[in-house]
Amino acid sequence: MLNLANLAEEVQMAYRRRIKLKKGDFVDEANATTESDIEETFKKLVGQLNKSPQEVFDELKKQIVDLVVTAHPTQCVRRSPLQKHGKVRDCLQQLYVKDITPDDKKELDEALQREIQAAFRTDEIRRTPPTPQDEMRAGMSYFQETIWKGVPKFLRRVDTALNNIGVNKRVPYNAPLVQFSSWMGGDRDGNPRVTPEVTRDVCLLARMMAANLYYSQIENLMFELSMWRCSAELLARAHELHKCSRKEHAKHYIEFWKQIPSNEPYRVVLGDAIAEGSLLDFLRQVSTFGLSLVRLDIRQESDRHTDVIDAITKHLGLGSYREWSEEQRQEWLLSELSGKRPLFGTDLPKTEEISNALETFKVISELPSDNFGRAYSLHHWDSCTRRLNSA
């Protein structure tokens, strides 16, 4: 019941905000409910802080906000109620449409009643403990249903706000402003069931979902980009690809199952790989999400790292790494990092904890680097890092 009340309040606040924006009657910024106004922020930078519009634009392009998605085994909400809540929200938003007819309203009321009854009859609580893979699937559902389409909309809103302060440029597609990281399947402090195999699974799961989203987006673009006029370079590329597509292993796309017309070069090029409309949104999605959709942070308590290195130094007859001073640790680690020989062999004695930590590093080395955050080697020991050698 509280979830439904929150949904109704959110939709009402968003509606009131749109009305106020149309009338321009915000008394002060405190009345701007639920979301901050990007354009108002830009205007304050120009008007109150004496920044030029070009300075705002140049600095904006350098900004990256990293949003981290996390989950706890006791807080993993089932996707079924989330989807039903989303349908309730859609019905409520349509009820606020200005030119809604009586028949439309009646049908929406009936649909709303059905969705609410279905939500009440759906169990919100998992009756079995979720696996880390379950947590990742639940987290990825937000990307699939909301974030994937929300990022291009947000960046277009930024473009509009820039235009309203006199910047007649769009945010470059390769300056996404926002990126996403995740602890699901990588946080070894919060969930003891996260193993190296789980880390591999969640990384591959995210890449598979990204591939499916891109594939669907490419097909949508193929229906939009029907133009035949193009540059000589694109035309030459299209002719080259069209010749290759005559082979038996040519790809087929929904209603383009026969053959993509050779006189529509944009569709030919998109059929192989994959403006200012959907293509720009697509480029921004590629820049934001990459091939991994979300970057995984690998986190573990730093004492586990010390245990591993201590076992290695003892095996090599160098003494106990744990008993060394900070200066000794740093000197030895730097010398080993600059060397080319392997640090240890297969005969290294390992406890279960040491084997798990080493296997985690092996998984990280085998997976594509874009699966992990830019500083994943630091993040790995981030939660309880106490000294420089722990990083």
Short mmCIF file of C-alpha atoms in Angstrom, two decimals:
data_model
loop_
_atom_site.label_atom_id
_atom_site.label_comp_id
_atom_site.label_asym_id
_atom_site.label_seq_id
_atom_site.Cartn_x
_atom_site.Cartn_y
_atom_site.Cartn_z
CA MET A 1 0.00 0.00 0.00
CA LEU A 2 2.83 2.41 0.84
CA ASN A 3 4.50 1.66 -2.50
CA LEU A 4 1.31 2.54 -4.36
CA ALA A 5 0.90 5.72 -2.31
CA ASN A 6 4.47 6.71 -3.18
CA LEU A 7 3.80 6.08 -6.86
CA ALA A 8 0.71 8.28 -6.82
CA GLU A 9 2.61 11.03 -5.01
CA GLU A 10 5.51 10.92 -7.47
CA VAL A 11 3.20 11.19 -10.48
CA GLN A 12 1.26 14.05 -8.85
CA MET A 13 4.44 15.95 -7.99
CA ALA A 14 5.78 15.52 -11.53
CA TYR A 15 2.48 16.78 -12.96
CA ARG A 16 2.44 19.82 -10.69
CA ARG A 17 6.02 20.57 -11.62
CA ARG A 18 5.22 20.52 -15.34
CA ILE A 19 2.31 22.89 -14.78
CA LYS A 20 4.50 25.28 -12.80
CA LEU A 21 7.24 25.14 -15.44
CA LYS A 22 4.71 26.06 -18.14
CA LYS A 23 3.44 29.02 -16.09
CA GLY A 24 6.89 29.96 -14.79
CA ASP A 25 5.54 30.62 -11.32
CA PHE A 26 8.17 28.94 -9.11
CA VAL A 27 8.51 31.22 -6.10
CA ASP A 28 11.88 29.83 -5.15
CA GLU A 29 14.01 26.78 -5.81
CA ALA A 30 12.52 24.98 -2.79
CA ASN A 31 9.25 24.70 -4.72
CA ALA A 32 10.94 22.77 -7.52
CA THR A 33 9.89 19.36 -6.25
CA THR A 34 11.59 15.99 -6.75
CA GLU A 35 14.11 16.93 -9.45
CA SER A 36 16.67 19.69 -9.76
CA ASP A 37 16.38 21.94 -12.76
CA ILE A 38 19.45 21.67 -15.00
CA GLU A 39 18.72 24.88 -16.85
CA GLU A 40 18.29 26.82 -13.61
CA THR A 41 21.68 25.56 -12.44
CA PHE A 42 23.33 26.71 -15.68
CA LYS A 43 21.67 30.12 -15.40
CA LYS A 44 23.00 30.54 -11.85
CA LEU A 45 26.51 29.70 -13.01
CA VAL A 46 26.24 32.35 -15.73
CA GLY A 47 24.26 35.01 -13.87
CA GLN A 48 25.52 34.74 -10.28
CA LEU A 49 29.00 33.25 -10.65
CA ASN A 50 29.84 35.22 -13.82
CA LYS A 51 30.80 32.16 -15.86
CA SER A 52 30.44 32.43 -19.60
CA PRO A 53 28.18 29.90 -21.37
CA GLN A 54 31.23 28.52 -23.16
CA GLU A 55 33.04 28.00 -19.85
CA VAL A 56 30.02 26.11 -18.51
CA PHE A 57 29.98 23.93 -21.62
CA ASP A 58 33.73 23.24 -21.53
CA GLU A 59 33.67 22.23 -17.88
CA LEU A 60 30.51 20.18 -18.28
CA LYS A 61 32.18 18.00 -20.92
CA LYS A 62 34.85 17.02 -18.39
CA GLN A 63 32.40 15.83 -15.73
CA ILE A 64 31.67 12.16 -15.08
CA VAL A 65 29.29 11.02 -12.36
CA ASP A 66 29.77 7.36 -11.45
CA LEU A 67 26.54 5.88 -10.07
CA VAL A 68 27.11 2.62 -8.20
CA VAL A 69 24.37 -0.02 -8.15
CA THR A 70 24.45 -2.33 -5.16
CA ALA A 71 22.22 -4.94 -3.54
CA HIS A 72 21.97 -6.76 -0.25
CA PRO A 73 20.65 -10.33 0.03
CA THR A 74 17.84 -9.10 2.31
CA GLN A 75 16.88 -6.18 0.04
CA CYS A 76 16.53 -7.87 -3.33
CA VAL A 77 13.02 -7.00 -4.48
CA ARG A 78 11.30 -9.35 -6.91
CA ARG A 79 10.99 -8.10 -10.46
CA SER A 80 7.30 -9.04 -10.77
CA PRO A 81 6.02 -6.39 -8.29
CA LEU A 82 8.43 -3.84 -9.75
CA GLN A 83 6.98 -4.38 -13.21
CA LYS A 84 3.42 -4.09 -11.90
CA HIS A 85 4.29 -0.86 -10.12
CA GLY A 86 5.67 0.44 -13.39
CA LYS A 87 2.37 -0.31 -15.14
CA VAL A 88 0.47 1.48 -12.36
CA ARG A 89 2.70 4.51 -12.85
CA ASP A 90 2.07 4.48 -16.61
CA CYS A 91 -1.70 4.40 -16.07
CA LEU A 92 -1.55 7.29 -13.61
CA GLN A 93 0.56 9.38 -16.00
CA GLN A 94 -1.87 8.80 -18.87
CA LEU A 95 -4.77 9.95 -16.66
CA TYR A 96 -3.13 13.40 -16.50
CA VAL A 97 -3.12 13.83 -20.29
CA LYS A 98 -4.92 17.07 -21.11
CA ASP A 99 -7.10 15.86 -23.96
CA ILE A 100 -8.11 12.49 -22.48
CA THR A 101 -11.59 11.39 -23.56
CA PRO A 102 -14.22 9.87 -21.23
CA ASP A 103 -13.77 6.48 -22.90
CA ASP A 104 -10.00 6.67 -22.48
CA LYS A 105 -10.41 7.56 -18.82
CA LYS A 106 -12.82 4.67 -18.24
CA GLU A 107 -10.43 2.19 -19.87
CA LEU A 108 -7.47 3.54 -17.88
CA ASP A 109 -9.43 3.30 -14.64
CA GLU A 110 -10.20 -0.34 -15.40
CA ALA A 111 -6.58 -1.06 -16.31
CA LEU A 112 -5.41 0.67 -13.14
CA GLN A 113 -7.78 -1.41 -11.05
CA ARG A 114 -6.53 -4.63 -12.66
CA GLU A 115 -2.87 -3.75 -12.07
CA ILE A 116 -3.47 -2.79 -8.43
CA GLN A 117 -5.33 -6.03 -7.78
CA ALA A 118 -2.53 -7.99 -9.46
CA ALA A 119 0.05 -6.17 -7.34
CA PHE A 120 -1.85 -6.99 -4.13
CA ARG A 121 -1.95 -10.66 -5.12
CA THR A 122 1.77 -10.82 -5.94
CA ASP A 123 4.19 -11.89 -3.23
CA GLU A 124 6.80 -9.15 -2.78
CA ILE A 125 9.07 -11.29 -0.61
CA ARG A 126 11.46 -13.92 -1.93
CA ARG A 127 10.81 -17.21 -0.20
CA THR A 128 14.29 -18.53 -1.02
CA PRO A 129 17.57 -16.65 -0.49
CA PRO A 130 18.61 -14.91 -3.73
CA THR A 131 21.90 -15.89 -5.29
CA PRO A 132 24.33 -13.17 -6.40
CA GLN A 133 23.22 -13.95 -9.95
CA ASP A 134 19.61 -13.25 -8.90
CA GLU A 135 20.71 -9.93 -7.45
CA MET A 136 22.46 -9.06 -10.71
CA ARG A 137 19.41 -9.96 -12.81
CA ALA A 138 17.21 -7.82 -10.58
CA GLY A 139 19.66 -4.92 -10.84
CA MET A 140 19.95 -5.30 -14.61
CA SER A 141 16.15 -5.09 -14.94
CA TYR A 142 16.41 -1.42 -13.96
CA PHE A 143 18.79 -0.86 -16.87
CA GLN A 144 16.55 -2.71 -19.29
CA GLU A 145 13.33 -0.97 -18.26
CA THR A 146 14.46 2.51 -17.22
CA ILE A 147 18.12 3.50 -17.33
CA TRP A 148 18.82 2.37 -20.91
CA LYS A 149 16.28 4.83 -22.34
CA GLY A 150 16.61 7.35 -19.53
CA VAL A 151 20.25 8.26 -20.20
CA PRO A 152 19.67 9.62 -23.76
CA LYS A 153 16.61 11.53 -22.53
CA PHE A 154 18.65 13.08 -19.73
CA LEU A 155 21.44 14.09 -22.12
CA ARG A 156 18.91 15.64 -24.49
CA ARG A 157 17.53 17.63 -21.58
CA VAL A 158 21.08 18.85 -20.92
CA ASP A 159 21.37 19.83 -24.62
CA THR A 160 18.16 21.85 -24.34
CA ALA A 161 19.35 23.57 -21.16
CA LEU A 162 22.64 24.50 -22.83
CA ASN A 163 20.81 25.89 -25.84
CA ASN A 164 18.66 28.06 -23.56
CA ILE A 165 21.76 29.77 -22.11
CA GLY A 166 23.20 30.43 -25.56
CA VAL A 167 25.34 27.36 -26.24
CA ASN A 168 24.36 26.12 -29.71
CA LYS A 169 26.20 22.84 -29.32
CA ARG A 170 25.25 19.43 -28.06
CA VAL A 171 27.16 17.51 -25.43
CA PRO A 172 29.55 15.30 -27.47
CA TYR A 173 28.35 11.71 -27.75
CA ASN A 174 31.66 10.50 -26.32
CA ALA A 175 31.27 12.70 -23.21
CA PRO A 176 28.46 10.76 -21.50
CA LEU A 177 28.59 12.72 -18.19
CA VAL A 178 27.34 9.65 -16.32
CA GLN A 179 28.50 6.06 -16.05
CA PHE A 180 27.40 3.09 -13.99
CA SER A 181 29.26 0.69 -11.74
CA SER A 182 28.04 -2.26 -9.70
CA TRP A 183 28.98 -4.19 -6.58
CA MET A 184 26.61 -7.05 -7.39
CA GLY A 185 28.71 -10.15 -7.88
CA GLY A 186 31.91 -8.32 -6.98
CA ASP A 187 31.53 -7.28 -3.32
CA ARG A 188 33.17 -10.00 -1.25
CA ASP A 189 32.69 -8.10 2.01
CA GLY A 190 28.92 -7.95 1.83
CA ASN A 191 28.13 -11.43 0.53
CA PRO A 192 30.28 -14.48 1.38
CA ARG A 193 28.64 -16.43 -1.45
CA VAL A 194 30.38 -14.27 -4.05
CA THR A 195 32.99 -16.56 -5.57
CA PRO A 196 35.28 -16.14 -8.60
CA GLU A 197 32.78 -18.18 -10.64
CA VAL A 198 29.98 -15.81 -9.58
CA THR A 199 32.07 -12.82 -10.69
CA ARG A 200 32.57 -14.40 -14.08
CA ASP A 201 28.84 -15.19 -14.37
CA VAL A 202 27.63 -11.67 -13.58
CA CYS A 203 30.14 -10.10 -15.99
CA LEU A 204 29.01 -12.36 -18.82
CA LEU A 205 25.37 -11.79 -17.88
CA ALA A 206 25.82 -8.02 -18.18
CA ARG A 207 27.58 -8.35 -21.55
CA MET A 208 24.82 -10.60 -22.85
CA MET A 209 22.14 -8.11 -21.81
CA ALA A 210 24.10 -5.26 -23.41
CA ALA A 211 24.35 -7.24 -26.67
CA ASN A 212 20.59 -7.87 -26.68
CA LEU A 213 19.83 -4.19 -26.06
CA TYR A 214 22.19 -3.08 -28.82
CA TYR A 215 20.78 -5.63 -31.24
CA SER A 216 17.25 -4.38 -30.63
CA GLN A 217 18.38 -0.77 -30.98
CA ILE A 218 20.13 -1.50 -34.26
CA GLU A 219 17.00 -3.05 -35.71
CA ASN A 220 14.99 0.02 -34.70
CA LEU A 221 17.53 2.28 -36.38
CA MET A 222 17.32 0.26 -39.58
CA PHE A 223 13.65 1.19 -39.90
CA GLU A 224 14.38 4.89 -39.29
CA LEU A 225 17.47 5.39 -41.46
CA SER A 226 15.86 4.81 -44.84
CA MET A 227 17.60 7.76 -46.54
CA TRP A 228 19.54 7.10 -49.73
CA ARG A 229 21.62 10.29 -49.98
CA CYS A 230 24.96 9.96 -48.18
CA SER A 231 28.67 10.67 -48.42
CA ALA A 232 30.88 8.91 -50.96
CA GLU A 233 32.73 7.18 -48.13
CA LEU A 234 29.56 5.71 -46.64
CA LEU A 235 28.31 4.70 -50.09
CA ALA A 236 31.54 2.85 -50.84
CA ARG A 237 31.35 1.06 -47.50
CA ALA A 238 27.71 0.09 -48.16
CA HIS A 239 28.55 -1.34 -51.59
CA GLU A 240 31.39 -3.37 -50.08
CA LEU A 241 29.15 -4.78 -47.35
CA HIS A 242 26.30 -5.47 -49.76
CA LYS A 243 28.56 -7.66 -51.88
CA CYS A 244 29.56 -9.64 -48.78
CA SER A 245 25.93 -10.00 -47.68
CA ARG A 246 25.16 -12.20 -50.72
CA LYS A 247 26.98 -15.08 -49.05
CA GLU A 248 25.03 -17.82 -47.34
CA HIS A 249 25.96 -16.63 -43.85
CA ALA A 250 24.42 -13.18 -44.34
CA LYS A 251 22.57 -11.84 -41.32
CA HIS A 252 18.80 -11.25 -41.39
CA TYR A 253 16.85 -8.69 -39.38
CA ILE A 254 13.11 -9.18 -38.75
CA GLU A 255 11.31 -7.74 -41.80
CA PHE A 256 14.59 -7.33 -43.66
CA TRP A 257 14.73 -11.12 -43.88
CA LYS A 258 15.09 -11.13 -47.66
CA GLN A 259 17.85 -8.68 -48.46
CA ILE A 260 18.54 -5.11 -47.49
CA PRO A 261 18.17 -2.88 -50.59
CA SER A 262 21.55 -1.82 -51.92
CA ASN A 263 20.29 1.72 -52.60
CA GLU A 264 19.73 2.39 -48.86
CA PRO A 265 23.32 2.66 -47.58
CA TYR A 266 22.49 3.50 -43.97
CA ARG A 267 20.53 0.29 -43.59
CA VAL A 268 23.28 -1.70 -45.31
CA VAL A 269 25.95 -0.40 -42.91
CA LEU A 270 23.72 -0.90 -39.88
CA GLY A 271 22.99 -4.42 -41.04
CA ASP A 272 26.67 -5.20 -40.75
CA ALA A 273 27.59 -3.46 -37.50
CA ILE A 274 25.20 -1.60 -36.44
CA ALA A 275 22.20 12.89 -37.24
CA GLU A 276 20.64 14.11 -34.61
CA GLY A 277 17.83 11.77 -33.66
CA SER A 278 17.87 8.13 -32.61
CA LEU A 279 21.37 7.66 -33.99
CA LEU A 280 22.75 10.26 -31.57
CA ASP A 281 20.90 8.55 -28.71
CA PHE A 282 22.40 5.24 -29.77
CA LEU A 283 25.95 6.66 -29.87
CA ARG A 284 25.45 8.10 -26.41
CA GLN A 285 24.24 4.74 -25.13
CA VAL A 286 27.34 3.08 -26.55
CA SER A 287 29.56 5.69 -24.91
CA THR A 288 27.79 5.39 -21.55
CA PHE A 289 27.27 1.64 -21.27
CA GLY A 290 30.00 0.21 -23.52
CA LEU A 291 29.86 -3.52 -24.18
CA SER A 292 29.64 -4.40 -20.49
CA LEU A 293 26.52 -2.29 -19.66
CA VAL A 294 27.84 -1.71 -16.12
CA ARG A 295 31.37 -1.79 -14.69
CA LEU A 296 31.94 -4.20 -11.85
CA ASP A 297 33.85 -3.15 -8.73
CA ILE A 298 35.73 -6.00 -7.07
CA ARG A 299 35.87 -5.35 -3.33
CA GLN A 300 37.51 -7.39 -0.59
CA GLU A 301 38.89 -6.81 2.89
CA SER A 302 42.58 -5.87 2.69
CA ASP A 303 43.74 -8.46 5.24
CA ARG A 304 42.97 -11.14 2.64
CA HIS A 305 45.46 -9.45 0.36
CA THR A 306 48.06 -9.43 3.10
CA ASP A 307 47.50 -13.16 3.70
CA VAL A 308 48.12 -13.94 0.03
CA ILE A 309 51.34 -11.94 -0.21
CA ASP A 310 52.52 -13.30 3.14
CA ALA A 311 52.08 -16.87 1.86
CA ILE A 312 54.07 -16.02 -1.28
CA THR A 313 57.01 -14.41 0.56
CA LYS A 314 57.20 -17.31 3.02
CA HIS A 315 57.14 -19.80 0.15
CA LEU A 316 59.98 -17.91 -1.56
CA GLY A 317 62.01 -17.89 1.67
CA LEU A 318 61.90 -14.10 1.99
CA GLY A 319 60.31 -13.98 5.42
CA SER A 320 56.89 -12.85 6.59
CA TYR A 321 55.37 -10.04 4.57
CA ARG A 322 52.97 -9.39 7.44
CA GLU A 323 55.89 -8.53 9.76
CA TRP A 324 57.63 -6.18 7.34
CA SER A 325 57.54 -2.42 7.77
CA GLU A 326 55.55 -0.24 5.40
CA GLU A 327 58.74 0.83 3.60
CA GLN A 328 59.90 -2.77 3.12
CA ARG A 329 56.53 -3.79 1.73
CA GLN A 330 56.43 -0.95 -0.77
CA GLU A 331 60.01 -1.52 -1.91
CA TRP A 332 59.47 -5.24 -2.50
CA LEU A 333 56.11 -4.81 -4.22
CA LEU A 334 57.46 -2.17 -6.59
CA SER A 335 60.45 -4.33 -7.48
CA GLU A 336 58.20 -7.31 -8.24
CA LEU A 337 55.77 -5.22 -10.30
CA SER A 338 58.65 -3.96 -12.46
CA GLY A 339 60.01 -7.47 -13.03
CA LYS A 340 58.97 -9.89 -15.78
CA ARG A 341 59.18 -13.25 -14.03
CA PRO A 342 56.10 -14.91 -12.49
CA LEU A 343 55.65 -14.14 -8.81
CA PHE A 344 54.94 -17.74 -7.81
CA GLY A 345 54.45 -21.19 -9.30
CA THR A 346 51.85 -23.93 -9.07
CA ASP A 347 53.51 -25.38 -5.98
CA LEU A 348 52.47 -22.46 -3.76
CA PRO A 349 50.76 -23.82 -0.60
CA LYS A 350 47.23 -22.39 -0.47
CA THR A 351 44.44 -22.25 2.05
CA GLU A 352 40.87 -21.98 0.82
CA GLU A 353 40.89 -18.21 1.38
CA ILE A 354 44.19 -17.72 -0.46
CA SER A 355 43.05 -19.89 -3.35
CA ASN A 356 39.81 -17.90 -3.62
CA ALA A 357 41.66 -14.57 -3.74
CA LEU A 358 44.13 -15.78 -6.37
CA GLU A 359 41.33 -17.25 -8.48
CA THR A 360 39.56 -13.90 -8.34
CA PHE A 361 42.60 -12.21 -9.86
CA LYS A 362 42.71 -14.90 -12.52
CA VAL A 363 39.09 -14.24 -13.47
CA ILE A 364 39.79 -10.50 -13.65
CA SER A 365 42.75 -11.12 -15.97
CA GLU A 366 40.73 -13.39 -18.27
CA LEU A 367 37.69 -11.13 -18.72
CA PRO A 368 37.75 -7.98 -20.92
CA SER A 369 39.07 -4.99 -19.04
CA ASP A 370 35.96 -2.92 -19.79
CA ASN A 371 34.00 -5.19 -17.46
CA PHE A 372 35.63 -3.48 -14.51
CA GLY A 373 35.92 0.06 -13.18
CA ARG A 374 38.76 2.25 -14.32
CA ALA A 375 40.58 1.62 -11.03
CA TYR A 376 39.39 -1.88 -10.28
CA SER A 377 42.85 -2.86 -9.03
CA LEU A 378 42.39 -0.22 -6.32
CA HIS A 379 38.74 -1.02 -5.73
CA HIS A 380 39.61 -4.64 -5.10
CA TRP A 381 40.95 -3.81 -1.68
CA ASP A 382 39.06 -0.57 -1.21
CA SER A 383 36.71 -1.35 1.67
CA CYS A 384 39.34 -1.66 4.41
CA THR A 385 42.50 -0.35 2.75
CA ARG A 386 44.66 1.10 5.47
CA ARG A 387 48.06 1.67 3.86
CA LEU A 388 49.46 2.41 0.44
CA ASN A 389 50.76 -1.16 0.05
CA SER A 390 47.21 -2.48 0.42
CA ALA A 391 46.22 -0.69 -2.79
#
